[in-house]
Coordinates of C-alpha atoms in Angstrom, one line a residue:
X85 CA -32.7 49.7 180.5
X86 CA -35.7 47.5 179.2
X87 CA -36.6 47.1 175.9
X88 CA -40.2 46.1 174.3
X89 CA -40.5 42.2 175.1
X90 CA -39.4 40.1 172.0
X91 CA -41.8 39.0 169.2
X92 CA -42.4 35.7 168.9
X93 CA -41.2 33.9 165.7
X94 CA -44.0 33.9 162.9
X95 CA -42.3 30.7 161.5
X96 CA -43.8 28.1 163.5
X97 CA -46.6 28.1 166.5
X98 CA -43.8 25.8 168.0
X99 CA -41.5 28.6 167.7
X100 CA -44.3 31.2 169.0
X101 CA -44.5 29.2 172.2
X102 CA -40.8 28.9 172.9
X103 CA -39.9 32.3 172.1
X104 CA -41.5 34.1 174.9
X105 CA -40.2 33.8 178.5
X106 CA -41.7 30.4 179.6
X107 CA -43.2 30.4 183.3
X108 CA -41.8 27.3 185.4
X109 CA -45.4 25.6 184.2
X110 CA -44.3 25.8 180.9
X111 CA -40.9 24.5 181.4
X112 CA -40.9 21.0 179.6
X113 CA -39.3 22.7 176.5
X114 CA -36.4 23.2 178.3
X115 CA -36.2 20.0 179.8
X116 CA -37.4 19.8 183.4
X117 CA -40.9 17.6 182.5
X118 CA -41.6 14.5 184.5
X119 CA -39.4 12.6 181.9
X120 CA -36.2 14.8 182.8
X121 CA -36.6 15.0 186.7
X122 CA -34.5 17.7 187.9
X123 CA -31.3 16.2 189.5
X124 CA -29.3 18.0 192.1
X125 CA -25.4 19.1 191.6
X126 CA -23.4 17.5 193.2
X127 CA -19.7 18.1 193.3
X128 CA -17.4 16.1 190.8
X129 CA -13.9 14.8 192.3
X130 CA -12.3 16.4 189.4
X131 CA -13.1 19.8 187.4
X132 CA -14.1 19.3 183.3
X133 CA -11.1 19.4 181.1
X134 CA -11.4 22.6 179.0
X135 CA -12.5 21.9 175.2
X136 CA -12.3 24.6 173.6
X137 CA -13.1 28.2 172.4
X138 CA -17.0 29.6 171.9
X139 CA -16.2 32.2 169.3
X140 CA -18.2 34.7 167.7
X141 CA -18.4 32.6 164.6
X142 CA -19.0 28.9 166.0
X143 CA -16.6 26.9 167.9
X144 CA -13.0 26.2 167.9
X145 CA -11.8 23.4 169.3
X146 CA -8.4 22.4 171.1
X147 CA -6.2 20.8 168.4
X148 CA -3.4 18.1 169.0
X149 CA -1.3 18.7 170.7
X150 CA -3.6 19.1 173.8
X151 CA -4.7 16.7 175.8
X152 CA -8.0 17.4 175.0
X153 CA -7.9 17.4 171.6
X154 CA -9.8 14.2 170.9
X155 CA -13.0 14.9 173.5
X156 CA -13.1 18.3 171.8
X157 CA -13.4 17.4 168.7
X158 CA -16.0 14.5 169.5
X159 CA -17.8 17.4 170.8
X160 CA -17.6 19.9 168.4
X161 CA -19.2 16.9 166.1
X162 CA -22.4 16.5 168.1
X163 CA -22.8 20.3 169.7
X164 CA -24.9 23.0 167.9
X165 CA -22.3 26.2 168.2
X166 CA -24.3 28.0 165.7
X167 CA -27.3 27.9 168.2
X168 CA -29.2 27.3 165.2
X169 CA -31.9 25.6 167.6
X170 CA -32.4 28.5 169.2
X171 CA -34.8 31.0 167.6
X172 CA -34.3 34.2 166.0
X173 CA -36.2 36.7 167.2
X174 CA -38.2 38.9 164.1
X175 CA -36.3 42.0 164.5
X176 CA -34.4 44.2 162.0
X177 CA -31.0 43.2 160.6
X178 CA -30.9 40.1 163.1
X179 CA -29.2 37.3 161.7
X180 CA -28.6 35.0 164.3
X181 CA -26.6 34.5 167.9
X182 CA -23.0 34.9 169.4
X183 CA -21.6 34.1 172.9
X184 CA -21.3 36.2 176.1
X185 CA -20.5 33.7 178.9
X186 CA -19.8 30.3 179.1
X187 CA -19.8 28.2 182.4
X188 CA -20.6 24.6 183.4
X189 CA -21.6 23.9 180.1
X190 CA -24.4 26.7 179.6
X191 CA -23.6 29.7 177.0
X192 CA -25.0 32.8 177.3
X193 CA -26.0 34.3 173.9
X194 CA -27.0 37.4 172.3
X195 CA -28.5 38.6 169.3
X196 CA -26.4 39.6 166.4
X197 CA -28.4 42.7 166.4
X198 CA -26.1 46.0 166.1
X199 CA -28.5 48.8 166.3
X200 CA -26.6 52.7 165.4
X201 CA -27.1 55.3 167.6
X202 CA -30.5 57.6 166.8
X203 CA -28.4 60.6 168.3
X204 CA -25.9 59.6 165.7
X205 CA -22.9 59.2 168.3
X206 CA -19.5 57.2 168.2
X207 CA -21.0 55.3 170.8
X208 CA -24.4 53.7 170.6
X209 CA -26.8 54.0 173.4
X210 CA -26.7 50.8 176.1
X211 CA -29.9 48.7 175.6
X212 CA -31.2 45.2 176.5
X213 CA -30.8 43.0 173.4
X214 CA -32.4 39.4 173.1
X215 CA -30.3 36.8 175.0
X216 CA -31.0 33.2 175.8
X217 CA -29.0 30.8 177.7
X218 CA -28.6 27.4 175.9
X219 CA -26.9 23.5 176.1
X220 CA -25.1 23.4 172.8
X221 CA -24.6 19.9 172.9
X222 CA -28.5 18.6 174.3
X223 CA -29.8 22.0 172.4
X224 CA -31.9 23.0 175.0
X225 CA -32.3 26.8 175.7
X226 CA -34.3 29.1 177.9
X227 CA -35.0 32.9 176.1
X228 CA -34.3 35.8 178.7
X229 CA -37.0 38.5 178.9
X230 CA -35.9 42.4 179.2
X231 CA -35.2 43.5 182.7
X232 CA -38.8 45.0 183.7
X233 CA -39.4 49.1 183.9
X234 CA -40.2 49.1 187.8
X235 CA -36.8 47.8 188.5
X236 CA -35.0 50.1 186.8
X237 CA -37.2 53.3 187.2
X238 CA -35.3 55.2 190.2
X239 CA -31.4 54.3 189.2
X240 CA -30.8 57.4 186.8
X241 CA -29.5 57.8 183.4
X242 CA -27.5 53.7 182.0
X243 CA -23.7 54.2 181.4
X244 CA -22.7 50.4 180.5
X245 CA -23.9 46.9 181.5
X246 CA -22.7 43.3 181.1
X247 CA -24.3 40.2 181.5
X248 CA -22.5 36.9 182.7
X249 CA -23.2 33.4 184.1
X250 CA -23.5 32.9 187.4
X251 CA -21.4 30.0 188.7
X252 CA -23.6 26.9 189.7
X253 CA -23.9 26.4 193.4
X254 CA -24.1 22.8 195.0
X255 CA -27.8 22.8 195.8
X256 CA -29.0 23.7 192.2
X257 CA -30.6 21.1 190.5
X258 CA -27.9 20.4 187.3
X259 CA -30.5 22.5 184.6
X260 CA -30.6 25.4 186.9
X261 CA -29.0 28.8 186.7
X262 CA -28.7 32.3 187.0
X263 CA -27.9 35.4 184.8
X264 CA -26.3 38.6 186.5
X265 CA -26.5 41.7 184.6
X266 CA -24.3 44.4 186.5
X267 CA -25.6 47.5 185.4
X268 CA -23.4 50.8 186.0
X269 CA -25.4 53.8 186.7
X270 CA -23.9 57.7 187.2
X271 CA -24.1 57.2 190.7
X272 CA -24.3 53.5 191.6
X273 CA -24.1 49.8 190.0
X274 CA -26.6 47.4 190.4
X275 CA -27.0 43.7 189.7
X276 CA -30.1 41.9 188.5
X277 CA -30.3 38.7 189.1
X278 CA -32.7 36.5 186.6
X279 CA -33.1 32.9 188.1
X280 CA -34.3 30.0 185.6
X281 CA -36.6 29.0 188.4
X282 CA -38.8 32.0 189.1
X283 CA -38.0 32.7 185.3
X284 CA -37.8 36.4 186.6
X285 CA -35.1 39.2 187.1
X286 CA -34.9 40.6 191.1
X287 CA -32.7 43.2 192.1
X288 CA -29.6 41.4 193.8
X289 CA -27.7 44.0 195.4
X290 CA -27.2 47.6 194.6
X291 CA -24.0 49.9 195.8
X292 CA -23.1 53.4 195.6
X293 CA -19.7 54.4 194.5
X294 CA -19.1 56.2 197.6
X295 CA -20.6 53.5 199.3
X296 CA -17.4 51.9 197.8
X297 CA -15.3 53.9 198.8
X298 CA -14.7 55.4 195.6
X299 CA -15.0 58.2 192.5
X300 CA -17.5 57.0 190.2
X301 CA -14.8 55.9 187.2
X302 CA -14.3 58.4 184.6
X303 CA -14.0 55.0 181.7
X304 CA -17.2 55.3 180.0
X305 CA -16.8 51.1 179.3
X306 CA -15.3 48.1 181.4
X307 CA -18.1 46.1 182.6
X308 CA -18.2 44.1 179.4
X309 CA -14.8 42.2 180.5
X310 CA -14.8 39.9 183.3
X311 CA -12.9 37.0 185.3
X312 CA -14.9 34.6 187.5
X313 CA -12.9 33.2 190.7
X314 CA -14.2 31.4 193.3
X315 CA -17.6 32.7 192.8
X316 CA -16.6 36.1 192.6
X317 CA -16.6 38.1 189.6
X318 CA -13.5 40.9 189.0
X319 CA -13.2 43.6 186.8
X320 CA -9.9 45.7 186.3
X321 CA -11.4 48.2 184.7
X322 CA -12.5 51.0 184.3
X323 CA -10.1 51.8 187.4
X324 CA -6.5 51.5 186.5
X325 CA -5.8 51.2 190.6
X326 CA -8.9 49.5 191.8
X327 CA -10.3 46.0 191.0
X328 CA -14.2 46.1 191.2
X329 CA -16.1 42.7 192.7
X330 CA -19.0 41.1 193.1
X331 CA -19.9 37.9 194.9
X332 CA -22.6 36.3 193.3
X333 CA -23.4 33.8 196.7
X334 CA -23.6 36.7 199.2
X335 CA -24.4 39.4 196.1
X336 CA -22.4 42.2 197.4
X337 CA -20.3 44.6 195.5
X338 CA -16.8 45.4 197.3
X339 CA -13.5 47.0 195.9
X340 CA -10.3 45.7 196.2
X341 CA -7.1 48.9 196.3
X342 CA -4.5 47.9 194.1
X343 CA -1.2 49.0 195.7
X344 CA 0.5 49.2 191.8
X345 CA -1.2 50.6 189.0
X346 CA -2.5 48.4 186.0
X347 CA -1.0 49.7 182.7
X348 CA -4.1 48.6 180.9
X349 CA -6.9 47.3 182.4
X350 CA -7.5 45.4 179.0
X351 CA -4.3 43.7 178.9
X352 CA -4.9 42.5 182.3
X353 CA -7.3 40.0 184.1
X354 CA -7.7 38.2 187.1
X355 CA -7.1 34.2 187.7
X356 CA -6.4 32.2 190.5
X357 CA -4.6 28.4 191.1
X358 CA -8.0 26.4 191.5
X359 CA -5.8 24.5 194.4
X360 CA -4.0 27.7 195.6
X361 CA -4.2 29.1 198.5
X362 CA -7.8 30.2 199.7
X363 CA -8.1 34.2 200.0
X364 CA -5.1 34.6 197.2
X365 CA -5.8 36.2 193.4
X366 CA -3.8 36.7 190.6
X367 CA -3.0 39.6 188.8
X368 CA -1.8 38.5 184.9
X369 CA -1.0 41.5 182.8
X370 CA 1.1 41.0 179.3
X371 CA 4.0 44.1 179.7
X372 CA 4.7 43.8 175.9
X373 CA 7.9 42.3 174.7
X374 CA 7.0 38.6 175.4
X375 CA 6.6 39.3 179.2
X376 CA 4.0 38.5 181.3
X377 CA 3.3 39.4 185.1
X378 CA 2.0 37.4 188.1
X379 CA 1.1 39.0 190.6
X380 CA 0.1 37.7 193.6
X381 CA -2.6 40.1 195.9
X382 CA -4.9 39.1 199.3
X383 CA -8.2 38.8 198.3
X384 CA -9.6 41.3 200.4
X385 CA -11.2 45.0 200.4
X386 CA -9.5 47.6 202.8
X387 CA -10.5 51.2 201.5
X388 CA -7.9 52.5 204.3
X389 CA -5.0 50.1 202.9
X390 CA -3.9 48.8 199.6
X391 CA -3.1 45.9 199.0
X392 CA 0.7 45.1 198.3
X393 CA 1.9 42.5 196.0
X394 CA 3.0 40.1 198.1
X395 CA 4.7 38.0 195.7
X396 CA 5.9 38.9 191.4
X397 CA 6.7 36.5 188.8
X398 CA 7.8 37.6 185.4
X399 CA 7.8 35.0 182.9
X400 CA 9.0 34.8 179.0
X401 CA 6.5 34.1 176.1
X402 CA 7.5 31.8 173.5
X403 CA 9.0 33.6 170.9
X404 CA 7.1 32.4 167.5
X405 CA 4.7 34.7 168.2
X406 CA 5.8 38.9 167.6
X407 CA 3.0 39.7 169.9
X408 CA 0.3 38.3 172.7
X409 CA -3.0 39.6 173.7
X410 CA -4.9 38.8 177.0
X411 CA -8.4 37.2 176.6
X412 CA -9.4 36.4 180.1
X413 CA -9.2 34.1 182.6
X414 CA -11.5 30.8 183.2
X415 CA -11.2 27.8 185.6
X416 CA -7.4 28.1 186.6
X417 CA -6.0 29.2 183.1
X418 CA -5.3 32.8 181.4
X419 CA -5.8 32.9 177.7
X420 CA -4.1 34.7 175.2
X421 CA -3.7 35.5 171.2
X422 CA -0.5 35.5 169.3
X423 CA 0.6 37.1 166.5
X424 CA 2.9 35.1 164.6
X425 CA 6.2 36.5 163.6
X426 CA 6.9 37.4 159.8
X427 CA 8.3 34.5 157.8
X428 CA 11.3 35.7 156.2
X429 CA 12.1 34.5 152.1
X430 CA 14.7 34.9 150.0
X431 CA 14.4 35.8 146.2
X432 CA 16.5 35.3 143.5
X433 CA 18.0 38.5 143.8
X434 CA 18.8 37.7 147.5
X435 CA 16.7 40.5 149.3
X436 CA 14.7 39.5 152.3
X437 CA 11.5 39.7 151.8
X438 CA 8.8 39.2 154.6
X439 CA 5.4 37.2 154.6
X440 CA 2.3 37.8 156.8
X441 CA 1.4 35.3 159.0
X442 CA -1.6 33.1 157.6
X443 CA -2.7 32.4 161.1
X444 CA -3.3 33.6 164.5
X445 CA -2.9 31.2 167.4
X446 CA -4.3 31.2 170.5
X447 CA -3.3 29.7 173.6
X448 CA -3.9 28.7 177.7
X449 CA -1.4 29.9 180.2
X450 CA -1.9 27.7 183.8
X451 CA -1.8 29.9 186.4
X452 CA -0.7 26.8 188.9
X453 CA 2.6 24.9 186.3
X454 CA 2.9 28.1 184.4
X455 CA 2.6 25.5 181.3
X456 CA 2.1 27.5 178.2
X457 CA -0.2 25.5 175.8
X458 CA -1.6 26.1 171.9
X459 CA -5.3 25.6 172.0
X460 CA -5.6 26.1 168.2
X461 CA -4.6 28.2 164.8
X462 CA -7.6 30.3 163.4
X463 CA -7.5 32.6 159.7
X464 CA -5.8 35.5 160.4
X465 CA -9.6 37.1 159.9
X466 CA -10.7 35.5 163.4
X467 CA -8.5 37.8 165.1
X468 CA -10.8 37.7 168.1
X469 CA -10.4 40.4 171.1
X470 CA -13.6 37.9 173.2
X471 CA -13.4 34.4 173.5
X472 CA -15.7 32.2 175.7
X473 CA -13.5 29.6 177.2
X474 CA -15.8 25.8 177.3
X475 CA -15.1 23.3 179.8
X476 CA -16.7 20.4 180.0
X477 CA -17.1 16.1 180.4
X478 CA -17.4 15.5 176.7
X479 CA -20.0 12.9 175.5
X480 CA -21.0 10.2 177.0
X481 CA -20.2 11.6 179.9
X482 CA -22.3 14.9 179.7
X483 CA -25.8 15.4 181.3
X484 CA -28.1 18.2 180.5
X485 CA -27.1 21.7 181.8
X486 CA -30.5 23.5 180.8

């Protein structure tokens, strides 16, 4: 699971210094010195609007007409998307960062560092990369180290992992976190918890997956994709009738039996009305066709039991686009890609002829008014299958988040 700790940067003794891991001593690069006393959260009487889209290749954000069209692109004026503040550690064929997670603010970055497998398989081998978690607008950042040896010594041969954001809790001071990486192991999964106070990874809880109540999953891959509700993270894959959890407060892994069968866990993800009924998720899976599935399910784990739909809502896509895609959920919304339809064009010789679409569009689907909104258009090259949703009070409203 760990790698060799990151080089520092040879380009600057700065750089040296902010490269490695910094002990809570060392912690007035990242903004908690006497002059940035650490404030405590404290719960807003309204959530941040959502901005935009954290995309592989920078930021995209929402475009008129949405409502949040003019704070996003105040934003996307003063933020650093290209974490070009953060950086790069010395290592071969890195070029720079892209996004994981984004939450309150923070995004969650890896290295653009794609190494090929030395056994020469379809599949490269799971290993830690560099990450850092980072304010793009303040550019502020804190560099990850690897997951140490001794805490991953006795769990057996890596299958997959994913890292994500913890969601804040209400007596964190505002520039603290946490980083979960749920490792899946033959036998068992297991999160590690890094916390940007102790500036250390701990074992948060480990399960078995008979412990669960389950085979482990045949799906090699699946713990890449998440949805964050409530403080609870879901996965729909890699089983097609089960929906895995963790809650990151009480760090315990559970597993919720889905009464009907998921088509394709990749199509599908989980949301929930932010004002909706407490104990209630949502099930959103795109059938094809323009169609797209609520389903509402108790938010509960009975391994004896599954859990029945207890309500269905099928609902009609707009029809400009041939073809939608789910992203993920964040924060009340589902997002989705479209594919344009083919713009039809008549010749001289009156034979239809068909153009490609110059653009693909993406868009927010709100799980509470059903309202079906275009964030933006991208180049029909940015057909992106991972976006990072970003909400948040846009300047001058923003504080520090790192």
């Amino acid at each position: 699971m760990a790698s060799p700790s990151p080089s520092p940067s040879p380009s600057s003794a700065s750089n040296q210094r902010r490269s490695l891991p910094p002990s809570p001593a060392a912690a007035s690069s990242v903004g908690s010195s006497p002059a940035f006393p650490p404030r405590k959260r404290r719960r807003s009487g309204r959530p941040p609007p959502f901005l935009g889209l954290a995309c592989y290749d920078g930021f995209y954000p929402a475009t008129e007409p949405h409502p949040s069209a003019e704070r996003a692109i105040a934003l996307a004026r003063k933020a650093d998307f290209e974490y070009g503040f953060v950086p790069w550690v010395p290592e071969e064929e890195a070029w720079g960062w892209f996004p994981l997670d984004a939450r309150d603010g923070r995004v969650l970055i890896q290295s653009k560092y794609f190494p090929d497998d030395p056994d020469g398989g379809d599949f490269p081998r799971p290993r830690f990369m560099n990450y850092a978690v980072c304010d793009p607008l303040f550019k502020r950042y804190v560099m990850l180290p690897p997951v140490p040896d001794d805490l991953t010594a006795n769990e057996g041969s890596l299958v997959d992992f994913g890292l994500c954001l913890a969601p804040s809790q209400e007596d964190e001071a505002d520039t603290s976190f946490r980083v979960i990486c749920v490792a899946r192991y033959n036998t068992n999964l297991v999160a590690f918890v890094f916390s940007s106070v102790t500036r250390q990874w701990g074992i948060g809880s480990s399960s078995t997956w008979s412990s669960l109540g389950t085979e482990e999953p045949p799906n090699r891959h699946g713990l890449s994709c998440f949805d964050c509700v409530d403080g609870c993270f879901y996965w729909t894959v890699p089983s097609a009738d089960k929906i895995l959890v963790l809650d990151a407060i009480k760090m315990e892994f559970s597993v919720i039996n889905y009464a009907h069968r998921v088509e394709d866990g990749f199509r599908a993800c989980i949301a929930v009305d932010t004002e909706g009924t407490p104990g209630m998720l949502t099930v959103g899976e795109y059938l094809g066709n323009r169609e797209f599935r609520f389903s509402r399910i108790a938010k509960q784990s009975d391994r004896e039991s599954p859990n029945e739909r207890l309500s269905e809502n099928i609902i009609q896509l707009p029809s400009n686009c041939n073809k939608y895609f789910t992203l993920g959920a964040a924060e009340g919304f589902i997002f989705l890609r479209g594919i344009p339809e083919e713009e039809k064009v008549e010749d001289s010789s009156s034979e239809d002829l068909y153009m490609d679409p110059e653009e693909i569009e993406y868009y927010s689907l709100n799980v509470k008014t059903v309202e079906f909104e275009m964030v933006c258009a991208m180049d029909m090259d940015k057909c992106y299958f991972h976006v990072c949703p970003y909400f948040r009070f846009s300047p001058p409203s923003a504080k520090p988040c790192v």
